[in-house]
Tab-separated table of C-alpha atoms in Angstrom:
chain	number	residue	atom	x	y	z
A	1	MET	CA	-0.023	-65.104	-119.282
A	2	SER	CA	-2.602	-65.412	-116.308
A	3	LYS	CA	-6.155	-64.170	-116.736
A	4	ARG	CA	-7.110	-61.764	-114.370
A	5	LYS	CA	-10.679	-59.614	-114.176
A	6	ILE	CA	-10.937	-56.165	-113.284
A	7	GLU	CA	-14.182	-53.798	-112.417
A	8	LEU	CA	-12.756	-50.642	-113.885
A	9	ASN	CA	-15.488	-47.461	-112.265
A	10	GLU	CA	-17.945	-45.586	-114.632
A	11	LYS	CA	-14.664	-42.349	-114.731
A	12	VAL	CA	-11.757	-44.899	-115.335
A	13	GLU	CA	-13.887	-46.241	-118.735
A	14	LYS	CA	-14.710	-42.914	-119.735
A	15	LEU	CA	-11.037	-42.417	-120.200
A	16	ALA	CA	-10.105	-46.013	-121.200
A	17	ALA	CA	-12.149	-45.672	-123.753
A	18	LYS	CA	-10.923	-42.182	-125.409
A	19	TYR	CA	-7.551	-43.632	-124.920
A	20	LEU	CA	-8.504	-46.913	-126.864
A	21	LYS	CA	-9.875	-44.876	-129.620
A	22	THR	CA	-7.061	-42.089	-129.714
A	23	TYR	CA	-4.165	-44.717	-129.589
A	24	ASP	CA	-5.802	-47.299	-131.468
A	25	ILE	CA	-5.081	-49.924	-128.277
A	26	ASP	CA	-7.224	-52.823	-126.898
A	27	LEU	CA	-7.634	-52.681	-123.081
A	28	ASP	CA	-4.976	-56.055	-122.212
A	29	THR	CA	-2.237	-53.532	-124.114
A	30	LEU	CA	-3.293	-50.664	-121.892
A	31	THR	CA	-3.128	-52.246	-118.396
A	32	ASN	CA	-0.492	-54.467	-119.006
A	33	LYS	CA	1.874	-50.991	-119.694
A	34	ALA	CA	-0.475	-49.046	-116.869
A	35	LEU	CA	0.025	-51.580	-114.666
A	36	LYS	CA	3.910	-51.811	-114.936
A	37	ALA	CA	4.553	-47.953	-115.444
A	38	TYR	CA	2.902	-48.329	-111.842
A	39	LEU	CA	4.572	-51.429	-110.311
A	40	ILE	CA	7.670	-49.960	-111.276
A	41	ASP	CA	7.408	-46.780	-109.954
A	42	HIS	CA	6.211	-47.854	-106.705
A	43	LEU	CA	8.355	-50.996	-105.931
A	44	SER	CA	12.538	-50.482	-105.883
A	45	SER	CA	14.767	-52.474	-108.450
A	46	SER	CA	16.046	-55.009	-106.216
A	47	GLN	CA	11.687	-55.675	-105.566
A	48	ILE	CA	11.522	-56.025	-108.868
A	49	LYS	CA	14.238	-57.918	-109.335
A	50	GLU	CA	13.711	-60.188	-106.616
A	51	ALA	CA	9.966	-60.638	-107.722
A	52	LEU	CA	11.333	-61.712	-110.336
A	53	ARG	CA	13.529	-64.126	-109.427
A	54	GLU	CA	10.533	-65.777	-106.634
A	55	ASN	CA	8.129	-66.421	-110.027
A	56	ASP	CA	10.001	-68.185	-112.633
A	57	ASN	CA	13.816	-69.325	-112.123
A	58	THR	CA	13.123	-70.550	-116.597
A	59	SER	CA	11.597	-67.190	-117.479
A	60	SER	CA	14.938	-64.984	-115.374
A	61	ASN	CA	16.525	-64.477	-119.186
A	62	TYR	CA	14.041	-63.070	-120.259
A	63	SER	CA	13.204	-61.086	-117.504
A	64	GLY	CA	16.918	-59.582	-118.136
A	65	ARG	CA	15.717	-58.277	-120.587
A	66	LEU	CA	12.470	-56.559	-119.478
A	67	PHE	CA	13.992	-55.705	-116.617
A	68	PRO	CA	17.358	-54.457	-116.878
A	69	ASN	CA	20.056	-54.146	-113.994
A	70	ASN	CA	19.867	-50.138	-114.179
A	71	ILE	CA	15.888	-49.586	-113.606
A	72	ASP	CA	16.197	-46.341	-115.230
A	73	ASP	CA	17.339	-48.116	-118.644
A	74	LEU	CA	13.586	-48.983	-119.005
A	75	ASN	CA	11.943	-47.628	-122.048
A	76	LEU	CA	8.208	-46.535	-121.171
């Protein structure tokens, strides 16, 4: 898993802090869930499958479970 640095603007930081406290999760979990939802909403299912195939063939079994053939089956 790669590490990335992000900078939240003031409003997003306040909203994130409230959400983290309310739902008792960490920022990494929130970031991954939010980014996944955003990307799934903005990419087609074929683009998602292509990106996952390009990344790593060894994880194809895992990605097949993460992103099933029918994009509508994803449980966000």
